[in-house]
Coordinates of C-alpha atoms in Angstrom, one line a residue:
M1 CA 1.4 -5.8 14.7
H2 CA 2.9 -5.7 10.9
L3 CA 1.9 -3.4 8.7
M4 CA 1.1 -3.9 5.0
I5 CA 1.2 -0.5 2.4
D6 CA -0.5 -0.8 -1.1
L7 CA 0.1 2.7 -3.5
E8 CA -1.9 3.7 -6.8
T9 CA 0.7 6.1 -8.2
M10 CA 0.2 7.8 -11.9
A11 CA 4.6 7.1 -12.3
T12 CA 7.1 4.8 -11.2
T13 CA 9.8 6.0 -9.7
P14 CA 10.3 7.6 -6.5
D15 CA 8.6 10.4 -6.8
A16 CA 5.6 9.6 -7.8
A17 CA 2.3 11.0 -7.7
I18 CA -0.1 9.2 -5.1
L19 CA -3.8 8.7 -5.9
T20 CA -4.6 6.1 -3.5
I21 CA -3.0 4.5 0.1
G22 CA -3.9 1.7 1.4
A23 CA -2.9 -0.1 4.7
C24 CA -3.9 -2.7 7.2
K25 CA -2.2 -3.4 10.3
F26 CA -2.0 -7.4 11.0
D27 CA -0.8 -10.5 13.0
P28 CA 1.7 -12.5 10.2
R29 CA 0.8 -15.9 12.8
G30 CA -3.1 -15.2 12.4
D31 CA -6.0 -16.2 10.1
D32 CA -8.1 -13.6 8.4
R33 CA -9.0 -14.8 5.4
D34 CA -12.8 -14.7 6.3
K35 CA -13.9 -11.5 6.0
A36 CA -17.2 -12.0 8.6
T37 CA -14.1 -12.5 11.5
R38 CA -11.2 -10.3 10.0
K39 CA -10.4 -8.6 12.3
M40 CA -7.8 -6.1 10.7
P41 CA -7.5 -2.4 11.2
T42 CA -7.5 -0.3 8.0
F43 CA -6.2 3.3 6.4
Y44 CA -7.7 3.9 3.2
K45 CA -7.0 8.0 1.7
R46 CA -7.7 9.4 -2.4
V47 CA -5.6 11.7 -2.6
E48 CA -5.9 15.6 -4.8
L49 CA -3.5 15.6 -7.9
Q50 CA -3.3 18.9 -7.5
S51 CA -1.8 18.7 -4.1
N52 CA 0.9 15.8 -5.7
I53 CA 2.0 18.6 -8.4
D54 CA 2.1 21.0 -5.5
L55 CA 5.1 19.4 -4.4
G56 CA 6.8 18.2 -7.5
R57 CA 5.3 14.9 -7.7
R58 CA 5.7 12.5 -11.0
I59 CA 3.2 12.4 -13.4
D60 CA 4.8 9.7 -16.5
E61 CA 2.6 9.2 -19.5
N62 CA 3.2 6.0 -19.8
T63 CA 1.8 5.0 -16.6
L64 CA -0.6 7.0 -17.2
R65 CA -1.6 4.9 -20.5
W66 CA -1.8 1.9 -18.6
W67 CA -4.4 3.5 -16.6
C68 CA -6.0 4.4 -19.5
D69 CA -6.1 0.3 -20.4
Q70 CA -7.6 -0.6 -16.7
S71 CA -11.4 -1.6 -16.9
E72 CA -13.6 1.6 -15.7
K73 CA -14.7 0.2 -11.6
I74 CA -10.5 0.1 -11.6
S75 CA -10.0 3.7 -13.3
H76 CA -12.8 5.3 -11.9
E77 CA -11.9 4.1 -8.2
A78 CA -7.9 5.4 -9.0
F79 CA -9.8 8.9 -10.3
A80 CA -12.6 9.2 -8.5
E81 CA -12.8 13.5 -7.1
N82 CA -15.2 12.7 -4.7
D83 CA -13.5 12.3 -1.0
R84 CA -9.8 13.9 -1.6
H85 CA -7.1 14.8 0.5
N86 CA -4.1 16.6 0.4
L87 CA -1.2 14.6 0.6
K88 CA 0.0 16.4 3.5
T89 CA -2.7 15.8 5.1
V90 CA -3.0 12.6 4.4
M91 CA 0.8 11.6 4.8
K92 CA 0.1 12.9 8.4
E93 CA -2.4 10.6 8.9
F94 CA -0.7 8.1 7.2
Y95 CA 1.9 8.4 9.5
K96 CA -0.6 8.0 13.0
F97 CA -2.1 4.7 11.5
G98 CA 1.4 3.8 11.4
W99 CA 2.8 4.4 13.9
G100 CA 4.2 1.4 16.7
T101 CA 3.7 -1.5 14.2
D102 CA 6.9 -3.8 14.2
R103 CA 6.9 -4.2 10.3
V104 CA 6.0 -2.9 7.5
W105 CA 5.5 -4.7 4.0
S106 CA 5.0 -4.3 0.1
H107 CA 4.9 -5.6 -2.6
G108 CA 8.5 -5.4 -3.8
S109 CA 11.0 -3.7 -2.0
I110 CA 11.8 -0.4 -4.5
F111 CA 8.3 0.7 -4.9
D112 CA 5.7 1.4 -2.2
V113 CA 7.9 1.4 0.9
V114 CA 10.1 4.0 -1.8
I115 CA 7.3 6.1 -2.4
I116 CA 6.3 7.3 1.0
E117 CA 9.7 8.0 2.2
N118 CA 10.6 10.1 -0.7
V119 CA 7.1 12.0 0.0
C120 CA 7.7 11.9 3.9
R121 CA 11.4 13.3 3.1
S122 CA 10.4 16.0 0.6
I123 CA 7.6 17.4 3.4
E124 CA 10.1 16.9 6.4
Q125 CA 7.9 14.2 8.2
A126 CA 9.3 10.8 9.9
V127 CA 8.2 7.1 8.3
P128 CA 6.6 5.1 11.2
W129 CA 9.0 2.3 10.9
D130 CA 12.8 1.6 10.9
F131 CA 14.7 0.8 6.9
W132 CA 15.9 -2.5 9.3
N133 CA 11.9 -3.5 9.7
I134 CA 11.3 -3.4 5.4
R135 CA 10.0 -6.3 4.3
D136 CA 9.2 -8.2 0.9
T137 CA 5.9 -9.9 -0.4
R138 CA 7.5 -11.1 -3.5
T139 CA 9.9 -12.8 -1.3
I140 CA 8.1 -14.7 0.9
F141 CA 5.6 -15.3 -1.8
E142 CA 8.0 -16.8 -4.7
L143 CA 9.4 -18.9 -1.2
A144 CA 6.0 -20.3 -0.1
D145 CA 3.6 -19.9 -3.2
P146 CA 0.3 -18.9 -0.7
D147 CA -2.7 -18.9 -1.7
M148 CA -4.6 -15.5 -2.2
P149 CA -7.6 -14.9 -1.9
D150 CA -9.3 -13.4 -4.6
L151 CA -9.5 -9.3 -4.0
N152 CA -10.3 -6.4 -6.4
G153 CA -7.2 -5.0 -8.1
H154 CA -5.5 -1.3 -8.3
H155 CA -6.8 -0.8 -5.0
A156 CA -4.7 -0.3 -2.8
L157 CA -6.8 -1.1 0.3
Y158 CA -7.7 -4.3 -1.1
D159 CA -4.3 -5.0 -2.3
A160 CA -2.7 -4.3 0.5
V161 CA -5.0 -6.8 2.6
R162 CA -4.6 -9.9 0.2
Q163 CA -1.1 -9.5 0.4
A164 CA -1.9 -9.6 4.5
I165 CA -3.7 -12.4 4.3
G166 CA -1.1 -14.3 1.7
V167 CA 1.5 -13.3 4.0
Q168 CA 0.0 -14.7 6.7
N169 CA -0.9 -17.9 4.5
C170 CA 2.9 -17.8 3.7
Y171 CA 3.8 -18.3 8.1
R172 CA 0.9 -20.8 8.3
K173 CA 3.4 -22.7 4.8
L174 CA 6.7 -22.1 6.5
I175 CA 6.4 -22.0 10.4
F176 CA 3.2 -23.6 11.1
S177 CA 4.6 -27.1 8.8

């Protein structure tokens, strides 16, 4: 199984405060386009902003302005106060969820993975992957131009699932064609 991760954050730097973390496990050679038959194990947590601040995580003014320009639905999901969890607790749960996966994917090689690795270093916790198993969706998407499902954007879990399905579509185009 591979692991797709996506974050919604308060900055674009490695020390960004994390609002939400979404992830799914998937078989890159599988076909999870049909929601009715989709079998992806998922992980989604909202993170307490104060627990980010306590760890010195960054909140960037430009990113905050960007969030203000998003739709109410998107902003509400990212900033809703209910069901928030301490960042350290979330990272421990994420480690357990991600452990044992063969590859880790994100949309861009220098954002989500780098931020998670930065958090883990700051709390002295390992990440559930080896550095040589990191993969980037932007590269494979540029090569294969996959059909992408229409899911709610800027929702960490939906983005992770959408990107995982995109990788599966790329595998079908590149390997099975």
